[in-house]
Coordinates of C-alpha atoms in Angstrom, one line a residue:
X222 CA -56.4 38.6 100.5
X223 CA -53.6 40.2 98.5
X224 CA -51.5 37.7 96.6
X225 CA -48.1 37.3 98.0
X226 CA -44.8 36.9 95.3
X227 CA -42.2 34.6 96.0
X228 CA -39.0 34.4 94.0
X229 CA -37.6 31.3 93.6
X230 CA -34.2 30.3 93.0
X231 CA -33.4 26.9 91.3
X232 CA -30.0 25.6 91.4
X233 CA -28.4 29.4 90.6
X234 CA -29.7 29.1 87.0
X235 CA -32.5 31.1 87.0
X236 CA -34.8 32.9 89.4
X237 CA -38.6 32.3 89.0
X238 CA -40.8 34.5 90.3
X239 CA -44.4 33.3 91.1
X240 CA -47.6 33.1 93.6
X241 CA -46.7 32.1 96.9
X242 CA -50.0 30.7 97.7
X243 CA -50.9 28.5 94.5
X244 CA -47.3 26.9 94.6
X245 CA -48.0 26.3 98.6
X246 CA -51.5 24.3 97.8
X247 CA -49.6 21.7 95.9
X248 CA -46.2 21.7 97.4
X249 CA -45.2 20.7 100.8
X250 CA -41.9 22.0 100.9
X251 CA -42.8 25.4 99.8
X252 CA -46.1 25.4 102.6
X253 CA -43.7 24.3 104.7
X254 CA -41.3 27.8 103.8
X255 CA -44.5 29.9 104.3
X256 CA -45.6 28.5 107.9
X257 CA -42.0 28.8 109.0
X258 CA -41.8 32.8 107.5
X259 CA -44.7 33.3 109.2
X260 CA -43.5 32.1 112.7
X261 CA -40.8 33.8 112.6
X262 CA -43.2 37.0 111.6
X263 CA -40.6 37.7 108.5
X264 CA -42.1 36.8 104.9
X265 CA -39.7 35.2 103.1
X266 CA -39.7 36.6 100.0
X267 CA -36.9 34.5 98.2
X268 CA -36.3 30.8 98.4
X269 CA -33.3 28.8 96.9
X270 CA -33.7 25.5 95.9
X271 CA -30.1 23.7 95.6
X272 CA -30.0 20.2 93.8
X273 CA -33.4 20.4 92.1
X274 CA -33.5 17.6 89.4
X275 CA -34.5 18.6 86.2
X276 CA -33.1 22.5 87.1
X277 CA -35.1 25.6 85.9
X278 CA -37.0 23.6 82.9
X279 CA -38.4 21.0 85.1
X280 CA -39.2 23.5 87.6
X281 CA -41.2 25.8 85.2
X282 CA -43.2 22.6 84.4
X283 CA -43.9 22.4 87.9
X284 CA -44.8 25.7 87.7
X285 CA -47.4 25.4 84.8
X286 CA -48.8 22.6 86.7
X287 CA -49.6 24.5 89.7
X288 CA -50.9 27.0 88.1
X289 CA -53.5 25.1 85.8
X290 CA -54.3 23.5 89.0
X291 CA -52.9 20.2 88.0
X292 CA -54.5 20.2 84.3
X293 CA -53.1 20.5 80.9
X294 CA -50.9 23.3 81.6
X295 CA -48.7 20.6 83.3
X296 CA -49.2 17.6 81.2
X297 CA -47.2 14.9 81.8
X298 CA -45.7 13.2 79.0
X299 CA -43.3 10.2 78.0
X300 CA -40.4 12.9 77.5
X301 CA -40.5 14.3 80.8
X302 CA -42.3 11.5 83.1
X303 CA -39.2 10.8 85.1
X304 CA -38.1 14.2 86.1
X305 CA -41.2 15.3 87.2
X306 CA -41.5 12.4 89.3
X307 CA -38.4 13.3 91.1
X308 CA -39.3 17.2 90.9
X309 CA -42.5 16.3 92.9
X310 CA -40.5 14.1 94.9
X311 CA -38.3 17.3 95.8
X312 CA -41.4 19.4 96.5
X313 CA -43.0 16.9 98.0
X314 CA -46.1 16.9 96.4
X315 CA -47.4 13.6 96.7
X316 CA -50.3 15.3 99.0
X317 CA -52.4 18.5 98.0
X318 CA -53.2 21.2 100.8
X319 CA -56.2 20.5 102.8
X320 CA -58.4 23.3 100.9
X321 CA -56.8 21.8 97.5
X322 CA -57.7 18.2 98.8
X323 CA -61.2 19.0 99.2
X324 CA -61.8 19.9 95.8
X325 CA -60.0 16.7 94.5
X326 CA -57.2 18.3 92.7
X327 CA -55.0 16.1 91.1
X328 CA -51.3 15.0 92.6
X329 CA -48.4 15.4 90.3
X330 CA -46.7 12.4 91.6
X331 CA -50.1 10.5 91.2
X332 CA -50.0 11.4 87.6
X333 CA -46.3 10.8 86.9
X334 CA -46.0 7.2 88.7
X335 CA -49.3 6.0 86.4
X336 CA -47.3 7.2 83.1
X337 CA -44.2 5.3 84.6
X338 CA -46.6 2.0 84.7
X339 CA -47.0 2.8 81.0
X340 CA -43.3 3.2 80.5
X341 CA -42.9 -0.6 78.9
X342 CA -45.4 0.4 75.9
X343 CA -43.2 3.5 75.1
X344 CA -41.2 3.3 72.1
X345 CA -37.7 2.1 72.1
X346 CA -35.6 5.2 72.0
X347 CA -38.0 7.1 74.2
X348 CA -37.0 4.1 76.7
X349 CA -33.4 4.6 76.2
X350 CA -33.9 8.5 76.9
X351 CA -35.7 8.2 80.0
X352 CA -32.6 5.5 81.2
X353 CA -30.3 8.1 80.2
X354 CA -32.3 11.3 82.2
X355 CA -32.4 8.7 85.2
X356 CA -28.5 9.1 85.6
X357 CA -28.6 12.7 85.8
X358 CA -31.6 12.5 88.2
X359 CA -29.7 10.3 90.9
X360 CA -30.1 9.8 93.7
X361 CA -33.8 11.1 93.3
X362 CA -34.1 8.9 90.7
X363 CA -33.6 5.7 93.0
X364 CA -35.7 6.6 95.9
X365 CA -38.7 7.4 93.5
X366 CA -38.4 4.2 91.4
X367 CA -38.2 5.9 88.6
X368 CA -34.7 4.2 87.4
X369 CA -36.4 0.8 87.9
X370 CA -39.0 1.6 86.0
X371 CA -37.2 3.0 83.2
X372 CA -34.3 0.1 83.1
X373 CA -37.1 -2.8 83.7
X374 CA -38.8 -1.1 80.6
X375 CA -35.6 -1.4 78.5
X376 CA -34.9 -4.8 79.0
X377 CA -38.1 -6.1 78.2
X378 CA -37.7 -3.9 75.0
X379 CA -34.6 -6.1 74.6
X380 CA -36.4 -9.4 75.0
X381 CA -38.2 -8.6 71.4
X382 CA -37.0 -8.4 67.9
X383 CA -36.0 -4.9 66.7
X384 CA -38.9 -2.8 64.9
X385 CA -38.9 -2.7 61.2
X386 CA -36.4 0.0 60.3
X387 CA -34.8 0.5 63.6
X388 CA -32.0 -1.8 63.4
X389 CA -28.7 -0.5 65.4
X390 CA -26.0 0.2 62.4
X391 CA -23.4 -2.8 61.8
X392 CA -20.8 -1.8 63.9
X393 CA -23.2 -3.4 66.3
X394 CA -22.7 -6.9 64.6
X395 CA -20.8 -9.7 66.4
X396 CA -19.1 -9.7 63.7
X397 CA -17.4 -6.3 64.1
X398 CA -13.8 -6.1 65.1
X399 CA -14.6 -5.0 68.4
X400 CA -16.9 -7.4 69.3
X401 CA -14.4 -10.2 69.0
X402 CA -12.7 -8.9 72.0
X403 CA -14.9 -11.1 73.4
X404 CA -14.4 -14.3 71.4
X405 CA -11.3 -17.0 72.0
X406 CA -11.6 -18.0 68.6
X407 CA -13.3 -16.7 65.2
X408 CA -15.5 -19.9 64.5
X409 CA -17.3 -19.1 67.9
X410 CA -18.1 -16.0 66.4
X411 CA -19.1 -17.1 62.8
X412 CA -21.4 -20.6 64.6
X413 CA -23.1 -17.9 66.4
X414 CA -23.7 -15.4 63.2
X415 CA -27.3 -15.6 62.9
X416 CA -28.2 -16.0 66.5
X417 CA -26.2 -13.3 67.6
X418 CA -27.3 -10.7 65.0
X419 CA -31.1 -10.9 66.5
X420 CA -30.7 -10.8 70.0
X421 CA -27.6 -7.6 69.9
X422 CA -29.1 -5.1 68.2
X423 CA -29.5 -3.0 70.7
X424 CA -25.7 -2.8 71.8
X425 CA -25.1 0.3 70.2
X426 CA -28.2 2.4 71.5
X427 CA -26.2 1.4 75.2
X428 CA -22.5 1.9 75.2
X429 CA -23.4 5.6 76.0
X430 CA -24.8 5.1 78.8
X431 CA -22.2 5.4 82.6
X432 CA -20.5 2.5 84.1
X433 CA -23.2 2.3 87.0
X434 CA -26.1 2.1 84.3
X435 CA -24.5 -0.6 82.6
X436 CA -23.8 -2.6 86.0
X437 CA -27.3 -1.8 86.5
X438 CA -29.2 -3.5 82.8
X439 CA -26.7 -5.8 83.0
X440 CA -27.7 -7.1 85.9
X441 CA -31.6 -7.1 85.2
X442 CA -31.1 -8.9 81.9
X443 CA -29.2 -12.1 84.2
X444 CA -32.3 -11.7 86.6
X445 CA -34.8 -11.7 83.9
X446 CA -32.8 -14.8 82.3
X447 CA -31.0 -13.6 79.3
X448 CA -28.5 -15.9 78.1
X449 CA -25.5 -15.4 79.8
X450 CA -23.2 -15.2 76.6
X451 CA -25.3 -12.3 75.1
X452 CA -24.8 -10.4 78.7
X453 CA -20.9 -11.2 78.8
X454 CA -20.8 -10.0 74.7
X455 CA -22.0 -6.9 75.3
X456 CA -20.2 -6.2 78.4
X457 CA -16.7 -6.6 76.8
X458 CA -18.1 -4.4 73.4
X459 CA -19.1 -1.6 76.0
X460 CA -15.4 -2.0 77.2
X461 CA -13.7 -1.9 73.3
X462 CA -15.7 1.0 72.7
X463 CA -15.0 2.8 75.6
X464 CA -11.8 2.3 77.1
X465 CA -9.6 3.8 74.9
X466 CA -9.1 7.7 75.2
X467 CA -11.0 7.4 78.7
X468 CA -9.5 8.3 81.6
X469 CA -8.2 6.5 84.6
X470 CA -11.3 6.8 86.9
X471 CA -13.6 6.1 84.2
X472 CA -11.4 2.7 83.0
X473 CA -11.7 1.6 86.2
X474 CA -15.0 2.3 87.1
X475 CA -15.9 0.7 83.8
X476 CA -13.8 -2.3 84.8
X477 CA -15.4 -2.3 88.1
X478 CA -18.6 -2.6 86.9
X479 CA -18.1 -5.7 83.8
X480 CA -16.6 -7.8 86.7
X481 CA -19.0 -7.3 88.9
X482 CA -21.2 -8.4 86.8
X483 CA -19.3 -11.2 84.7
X484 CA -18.8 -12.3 88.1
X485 CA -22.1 -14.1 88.3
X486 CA -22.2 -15.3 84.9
X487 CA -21.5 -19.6 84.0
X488 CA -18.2 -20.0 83.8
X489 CA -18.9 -21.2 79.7
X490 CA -19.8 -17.5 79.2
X491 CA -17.0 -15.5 79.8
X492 CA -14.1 -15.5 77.3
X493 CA -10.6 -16.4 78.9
X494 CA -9.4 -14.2 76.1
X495 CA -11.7 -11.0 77.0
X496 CA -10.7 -11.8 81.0
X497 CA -7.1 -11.9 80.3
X498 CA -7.3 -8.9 78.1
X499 CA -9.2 -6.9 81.6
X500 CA -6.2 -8.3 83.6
X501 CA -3.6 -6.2 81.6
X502 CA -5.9 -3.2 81.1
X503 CA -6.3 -3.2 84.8
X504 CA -3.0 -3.4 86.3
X505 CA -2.1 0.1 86.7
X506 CA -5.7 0.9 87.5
X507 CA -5.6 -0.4 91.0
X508 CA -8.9 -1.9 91.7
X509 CA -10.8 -2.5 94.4
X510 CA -10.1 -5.6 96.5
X511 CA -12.9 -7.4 95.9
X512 CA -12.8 -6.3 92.3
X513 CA -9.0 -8.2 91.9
X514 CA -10.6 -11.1 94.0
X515 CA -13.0 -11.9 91.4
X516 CA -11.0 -11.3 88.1
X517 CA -8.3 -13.7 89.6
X518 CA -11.4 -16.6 90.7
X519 CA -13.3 -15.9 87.3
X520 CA -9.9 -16.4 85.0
X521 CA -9.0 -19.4 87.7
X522 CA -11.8 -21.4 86.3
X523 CA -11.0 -21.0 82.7
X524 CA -6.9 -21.5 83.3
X525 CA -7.4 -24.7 81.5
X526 CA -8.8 -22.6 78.2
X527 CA -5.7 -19.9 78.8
X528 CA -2.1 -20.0 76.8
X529 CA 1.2 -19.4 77.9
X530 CA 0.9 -15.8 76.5
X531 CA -2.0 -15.3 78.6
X532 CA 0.1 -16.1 81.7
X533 CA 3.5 -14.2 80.9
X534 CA 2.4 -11.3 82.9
X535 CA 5.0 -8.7 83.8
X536 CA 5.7 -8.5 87.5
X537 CA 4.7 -5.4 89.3
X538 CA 7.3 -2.4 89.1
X539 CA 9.7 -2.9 92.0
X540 CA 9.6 -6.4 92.2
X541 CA 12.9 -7.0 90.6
X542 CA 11.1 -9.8 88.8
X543 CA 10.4 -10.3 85.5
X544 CA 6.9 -12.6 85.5
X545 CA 4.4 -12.1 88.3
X546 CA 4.6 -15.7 89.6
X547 CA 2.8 -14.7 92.8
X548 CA -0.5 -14.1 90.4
X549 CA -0.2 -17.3 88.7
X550 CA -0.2 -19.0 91.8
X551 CA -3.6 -17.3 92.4
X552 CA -4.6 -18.4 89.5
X553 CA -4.0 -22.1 90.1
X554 CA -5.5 -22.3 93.9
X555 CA -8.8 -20.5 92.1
X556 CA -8.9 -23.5 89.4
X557 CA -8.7 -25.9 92.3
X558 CA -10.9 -24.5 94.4
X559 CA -13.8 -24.3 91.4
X560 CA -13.7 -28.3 92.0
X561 CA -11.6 -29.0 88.6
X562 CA -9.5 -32.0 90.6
X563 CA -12.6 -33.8 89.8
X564 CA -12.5 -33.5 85.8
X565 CA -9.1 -35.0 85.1
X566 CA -8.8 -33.9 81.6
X567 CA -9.1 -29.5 82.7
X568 CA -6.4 -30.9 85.4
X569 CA -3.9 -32.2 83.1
X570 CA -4.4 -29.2 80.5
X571 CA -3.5 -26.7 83.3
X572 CA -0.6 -29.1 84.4
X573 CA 0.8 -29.5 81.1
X574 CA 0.3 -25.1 80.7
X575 CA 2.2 -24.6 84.5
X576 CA 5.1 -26.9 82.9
X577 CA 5.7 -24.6 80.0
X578 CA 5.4 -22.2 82.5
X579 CA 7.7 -23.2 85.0
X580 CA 10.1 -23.7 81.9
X581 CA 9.4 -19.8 80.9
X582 CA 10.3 -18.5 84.3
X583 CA 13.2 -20.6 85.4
X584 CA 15.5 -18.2 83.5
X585 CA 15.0 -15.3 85.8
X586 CA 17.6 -15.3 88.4
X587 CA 14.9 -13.2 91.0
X588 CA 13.1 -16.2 90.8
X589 CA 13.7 -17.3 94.3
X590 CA 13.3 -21.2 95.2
X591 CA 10.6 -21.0 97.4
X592 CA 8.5 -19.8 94.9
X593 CA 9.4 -21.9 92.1
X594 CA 8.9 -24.7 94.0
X595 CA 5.5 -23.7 95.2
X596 CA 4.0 -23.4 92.0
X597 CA 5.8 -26.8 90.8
X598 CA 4.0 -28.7 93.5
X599 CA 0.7 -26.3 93.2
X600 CA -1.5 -29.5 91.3
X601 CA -2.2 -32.5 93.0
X602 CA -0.2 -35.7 91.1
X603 CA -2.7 -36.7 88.4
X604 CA -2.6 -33.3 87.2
X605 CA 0.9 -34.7 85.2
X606 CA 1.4 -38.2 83.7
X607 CA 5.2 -37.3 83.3
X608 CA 7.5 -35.4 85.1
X609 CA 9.4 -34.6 81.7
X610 CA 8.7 -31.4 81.3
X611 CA 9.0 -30.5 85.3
X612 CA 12.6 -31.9 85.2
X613 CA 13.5 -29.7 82.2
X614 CA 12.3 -26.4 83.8
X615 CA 14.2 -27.9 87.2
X616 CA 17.4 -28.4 85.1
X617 CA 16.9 -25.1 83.9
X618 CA 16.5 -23.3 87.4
X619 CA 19.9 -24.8 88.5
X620 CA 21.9 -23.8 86.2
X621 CA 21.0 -20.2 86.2
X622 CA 20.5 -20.4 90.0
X623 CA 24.6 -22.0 90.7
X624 CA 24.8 -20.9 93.8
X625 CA 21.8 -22.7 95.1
X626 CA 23.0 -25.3 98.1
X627 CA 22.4 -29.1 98.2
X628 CA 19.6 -29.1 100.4
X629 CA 18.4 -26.1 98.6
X630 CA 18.0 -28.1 95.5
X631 CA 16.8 -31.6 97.3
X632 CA 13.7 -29.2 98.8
X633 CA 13.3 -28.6 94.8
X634 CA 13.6 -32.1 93.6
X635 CA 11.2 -33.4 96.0
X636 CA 8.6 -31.9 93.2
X637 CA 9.7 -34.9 90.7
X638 CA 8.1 -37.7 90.9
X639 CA 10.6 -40.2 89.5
X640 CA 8.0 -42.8 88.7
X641 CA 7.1 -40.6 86.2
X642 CA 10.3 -39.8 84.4
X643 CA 10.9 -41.3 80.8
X644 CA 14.1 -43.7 80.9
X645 CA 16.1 -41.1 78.8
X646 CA 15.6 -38.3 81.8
X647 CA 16.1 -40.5 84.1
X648 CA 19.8 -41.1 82.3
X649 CA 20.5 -37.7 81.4
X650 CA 19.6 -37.0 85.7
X651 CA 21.8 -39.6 86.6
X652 CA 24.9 -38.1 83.9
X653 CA 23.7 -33.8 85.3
X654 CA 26.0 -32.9 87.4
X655 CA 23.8 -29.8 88.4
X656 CA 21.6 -32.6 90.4
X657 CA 22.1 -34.2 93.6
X658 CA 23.9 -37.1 94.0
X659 CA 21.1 -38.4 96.2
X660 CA 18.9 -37.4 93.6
X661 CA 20.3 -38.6 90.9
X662 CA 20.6 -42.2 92.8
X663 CA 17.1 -42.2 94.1
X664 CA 16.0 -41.6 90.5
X665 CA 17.4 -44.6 89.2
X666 CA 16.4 -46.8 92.0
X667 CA 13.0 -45.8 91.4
X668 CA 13.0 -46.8 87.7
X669 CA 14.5 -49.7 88.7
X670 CA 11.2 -50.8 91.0
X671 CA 9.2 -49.5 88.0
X672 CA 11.2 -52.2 85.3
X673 CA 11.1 -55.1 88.1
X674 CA 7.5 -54.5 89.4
X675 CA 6.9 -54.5 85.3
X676 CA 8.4 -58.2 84.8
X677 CA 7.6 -59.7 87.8
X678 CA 3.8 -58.2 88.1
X679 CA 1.1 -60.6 89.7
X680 CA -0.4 -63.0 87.4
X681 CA -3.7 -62.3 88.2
X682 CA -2.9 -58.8 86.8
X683 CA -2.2 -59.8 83.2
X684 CA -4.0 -60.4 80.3
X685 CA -4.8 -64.0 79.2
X686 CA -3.3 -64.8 75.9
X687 CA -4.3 -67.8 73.2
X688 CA -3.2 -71.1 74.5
X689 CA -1.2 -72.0 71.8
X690 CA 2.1 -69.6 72.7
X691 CA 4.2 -68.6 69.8
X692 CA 7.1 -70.2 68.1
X693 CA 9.8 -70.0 70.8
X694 CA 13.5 -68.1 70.0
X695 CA 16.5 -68.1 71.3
X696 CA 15.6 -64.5 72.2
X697 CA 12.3 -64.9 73.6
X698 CA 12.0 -66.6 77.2
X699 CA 8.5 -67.6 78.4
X700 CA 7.1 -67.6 82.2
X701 CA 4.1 -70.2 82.4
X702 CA 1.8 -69.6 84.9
X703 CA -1.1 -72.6 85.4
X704 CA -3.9 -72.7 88.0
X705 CA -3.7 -76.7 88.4
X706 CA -6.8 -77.1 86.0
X707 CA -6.5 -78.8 82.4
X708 CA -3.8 -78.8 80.4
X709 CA -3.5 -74.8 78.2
X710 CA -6.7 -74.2 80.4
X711 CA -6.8 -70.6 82.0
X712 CA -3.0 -70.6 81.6
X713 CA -1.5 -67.6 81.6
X714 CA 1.6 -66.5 79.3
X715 CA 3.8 -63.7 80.1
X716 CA 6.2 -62.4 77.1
X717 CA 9.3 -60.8 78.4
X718 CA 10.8 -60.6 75.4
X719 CA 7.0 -58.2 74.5
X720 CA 8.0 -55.6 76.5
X721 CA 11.4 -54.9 75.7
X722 CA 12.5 -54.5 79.3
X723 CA 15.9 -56.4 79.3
X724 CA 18.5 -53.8 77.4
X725 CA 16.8 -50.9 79.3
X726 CA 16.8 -52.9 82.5
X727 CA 20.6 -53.7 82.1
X728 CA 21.3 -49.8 80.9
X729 CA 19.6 -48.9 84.3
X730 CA 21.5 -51.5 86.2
X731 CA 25.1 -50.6 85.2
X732 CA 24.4 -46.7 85.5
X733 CA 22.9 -47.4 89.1
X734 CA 26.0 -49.6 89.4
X735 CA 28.1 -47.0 88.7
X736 CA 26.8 -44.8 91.0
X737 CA 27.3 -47.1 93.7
X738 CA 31.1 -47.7 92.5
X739 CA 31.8 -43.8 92.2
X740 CA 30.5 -43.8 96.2
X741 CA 32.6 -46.6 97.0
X742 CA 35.5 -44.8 95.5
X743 CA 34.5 -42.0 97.3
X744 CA 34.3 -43.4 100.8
X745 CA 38.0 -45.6 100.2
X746 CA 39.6 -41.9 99.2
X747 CA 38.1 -40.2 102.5
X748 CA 39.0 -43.4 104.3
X749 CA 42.9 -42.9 103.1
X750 CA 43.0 -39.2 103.9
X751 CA 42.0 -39.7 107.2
X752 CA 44.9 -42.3 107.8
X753 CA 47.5 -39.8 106.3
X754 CA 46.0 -36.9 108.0
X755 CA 46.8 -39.4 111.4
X756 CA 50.2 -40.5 110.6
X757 CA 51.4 -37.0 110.1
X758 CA 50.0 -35.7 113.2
X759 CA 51.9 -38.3 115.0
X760 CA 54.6 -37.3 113.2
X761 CA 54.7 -33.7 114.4
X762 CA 54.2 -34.8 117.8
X763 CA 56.7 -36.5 118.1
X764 CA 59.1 -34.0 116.6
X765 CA 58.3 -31.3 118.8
X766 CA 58.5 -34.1 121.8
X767 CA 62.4 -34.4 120.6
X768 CA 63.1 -31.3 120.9
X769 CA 62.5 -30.4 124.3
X770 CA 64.4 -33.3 125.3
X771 CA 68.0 -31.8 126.9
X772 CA 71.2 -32.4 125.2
X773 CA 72.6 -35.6 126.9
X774 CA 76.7 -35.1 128.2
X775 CA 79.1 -37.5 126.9

């Protein structure tokens, strides 16, 4: 039988010309060509291959292998292991020809998944090649299993020490510039000096490799149970090395990728810092929902580690705003949700951070109520022991806001908790004009009940003291409390003059006193218009009543 010659075209790079019938005994695809040529009673004497991974060098090893009848003339080695597993997958040579089966003839993709088991035994930067090949061998690469391989290989690499003389270079170091993106403060860096050293030397070996890759070791080092702080390190130091000079797509597919990831990671390893610093990179970027959803819940459970700076993000273009207060609010429901209102200390920080907030943002006059007010009443009450701070940044909101309307500011004030204004707020509330009467009255009253409930607070409530009181004063008045036992036997003693109630109770008094009289006054001057404004109707009744009267004769 005369041998029949088939040109081959692979991927328009070059066109190989070789026996029809000793490709066809190990390749399915190209048997498959032949039968359907000879159907159709045409021979085809040119096939194109489109998409072949590896192109013409990985199909010349093909080649060579087919032609040594699956001997040394295709041998397969740690350098090109991967792509001729996905060559053969192409081919589909993962079963010989029936006439080639008989005579046992080896399978390529027999050959090529055994040196794949082998691939954790390979050396380190053969590893970090064949991870590399993998991307440009996609999706091929996935089906085979070959990508698994190579990136399950890599991290157990990872798991060891370096070898002797194959330490990354220092720019690898925690210690590097860079890598402090990652770090909220430089003594978490320096504790961590030592540790960190031994288990990141391979960051530099992958910050070339695509955001997918990344996503992809990443997320096998968190399965195999890397700590999570090495994980989230490395992720922000592929981000500093990359991000600037790259190009939209490629920040946000980057970006994409380290919050997928981070995502999953305890809260404890993620840097506020390096989350905040994704936040502003990724504004203009526009990333995917689910993307934004997780940035906003990851940097929700660290608000109580985040600074005023961190917050004072610029509102989006078009807004007429100056701070995006919508995000903040995102911010805080994501903290709540992450079950902080059970640890009261995290509450209080991120109360006492939303009060200098409130006080930053009170200034801007597109600030409309609504909002301000929903992000004032955004924590639950024990989140603030005083409403100091609140009642500043309130203060503040109405006087650039003047043309707010009572009720407009009432809706506002219901935020304050006047139990927990300070006496001198509570005076300077009572002298702001810029307030509502009602609140300014109802402030007062309620420190009022605060002082009385103060002095006259249940016995049972107090503290025992010696029973022997204290030389008595003219100043100091005692109330003696006894339980019908013994004489000076569970008495109990309370001190008024100890607290130092009675000036601030009488200060309260006469300003809440005056408020009343400056009502009173009120109502008596409304009381006296209205009689005036009678009388001179009646008035000019009857004077137009005495004019249509007729002119009596005499």
């Amino acid at each position: 039988m005369s041998r029949v010659v088939l040109e081959v075209d692979v991927n328009g790079e070059e066109l190989f010309v070789v026996d029809k019938d000793i490709l066809a005994r190990f390749c399915g695809r190209i048997r498959r060509l032949v039968v359907a040529g000879a159907a159709s009673a045409k021979r085809p004497t040119r096939v194109a291959l489109h998409g072949f991974p590896g192109g013409a060098e990985a199909f010349e090893l093909v080649a060579r292998f087919c032609y040594a009848d699956g001997g040394c003339g295709g041998a397969v080695t740690a350098a090109n292991a991967c792509v001729l597993r996905c060559a053969a997958e192409f081919l589909d040579m993962a079963a010989a020809a029936p006439e080639a089966a008989s005579t046992a003839a080896p399978s390529l993709v027999r050959m090529t998944e055994k040196a794949l088991e082998e691939m954790p035994h390979w050396p380190w930067h053969t590893v970090v090649d064949a991870v590399k090949q993998c991307q440009r061998l996609l999706p091929l690469a996935d089906t085979t299993g070959a990508f698994d391989a190579a990136v399950a290989a890599l991290v157990s690499h990872m798991a060891v020490p370096p070898p002797a003389g194959d330490a990354t270079p220092t720019s690898s170091s925690p210690e590097s510039s860079a890598f402090r993106f990652s770090c909220d403060t430089k003594s978490s860096s320096l504790s961590l000096r030592g540790s960190c050293i031994s288990r990141t030397w391979w960051f530099e070996d992958l910050v070339s490799l695509r955001p997918g890759t990344v996503e992809r070791v990443a997320a096998a080092l968190v399965a195999r149970g890397t700590d999570h702080r090495i994980v989230a390190r490395f992720l922000f130091y592929y981000l500093k090395c990359h991000i600037a000079g790259a190009s939209a797509e490629d920040k946000k597919a980057m970006l994409e990728a380290s919050v997928t990831v981070m995502s999953g990671l305890d809260r404890s390893a993620v840097s506020c810092k390096g989350l905040f610093g994704i936040l502003r990179i990724a504004a203009p970027l526009k990333l995917t929902d689910a993307c934004q959803q997780r940035l906003v819940a990851m940097i929700g459970r660290k608000l109580d580690h985040a600074t005023l700076d961190n917050l004072l993000v610029p509102a989006p273009a078009g807004t007429g705003s100056l701070y995006d207060v919508s995000l903040v609010l995102r911010f805080v429901v994501a903290f709540l949700r992450g079950g902080a209102p059970d640890e009261t200390a995290r509450l209080k920080k991120v109360g006492r951070l939303i009060d200098l907030y409130l006080a930053e943002v009170a200034p801007d006059p597109s600030l409309r109520p609504a909002k301000f007010l929903e992000l004032a009443t955004a924590l639950p009450a024990p989140a603030r022991d005083c409403h100091d701070s609140l009642y500043r940044a309130i203060d503040v909101y109405f006087q650039v806001h003047g043309r707010l309307t009572e009720e407009e500011k009432m809706k506002i004030c219901r935020g304050l908790s006047y139990e927990k204004l300070s006496p001198e707020c509570c005076k300077h509330l009572a002298r702001n004009g810029g307030f509502p009467t009602r609140a300014a009255v109802q402030a007062l009253a309620s420190q009022h009940t605060v002082l009385k409930s103060l002095v006259l607070r249940d016995p049972a409530e107090l503290k025992p003291v010696a029973p022997s009181p204290p030389p008595s004063t003219a100043k100091r008045r005692e109330t003696c409390y006894d339980d019908g036992g013994a004489e000076n036997d569970g008495q109990v003693i309370l001190y008024a003059g100890r607290l130092d109630l009675t000036l601030e109770n009488q200060n309260l008094r006469s300003l809440l006193d005056g408020m009343h009289w400056r009502v009173m006054e009120l109502e008596k001057v409304c009381s006296r218009m209205k009689t005036q404004m009678t009388k001179m109707k009646a008035r000019r009744a009857g004077s137009r009543t005495a004019r249509s009267l007729p002119r009596m004769c005499s």
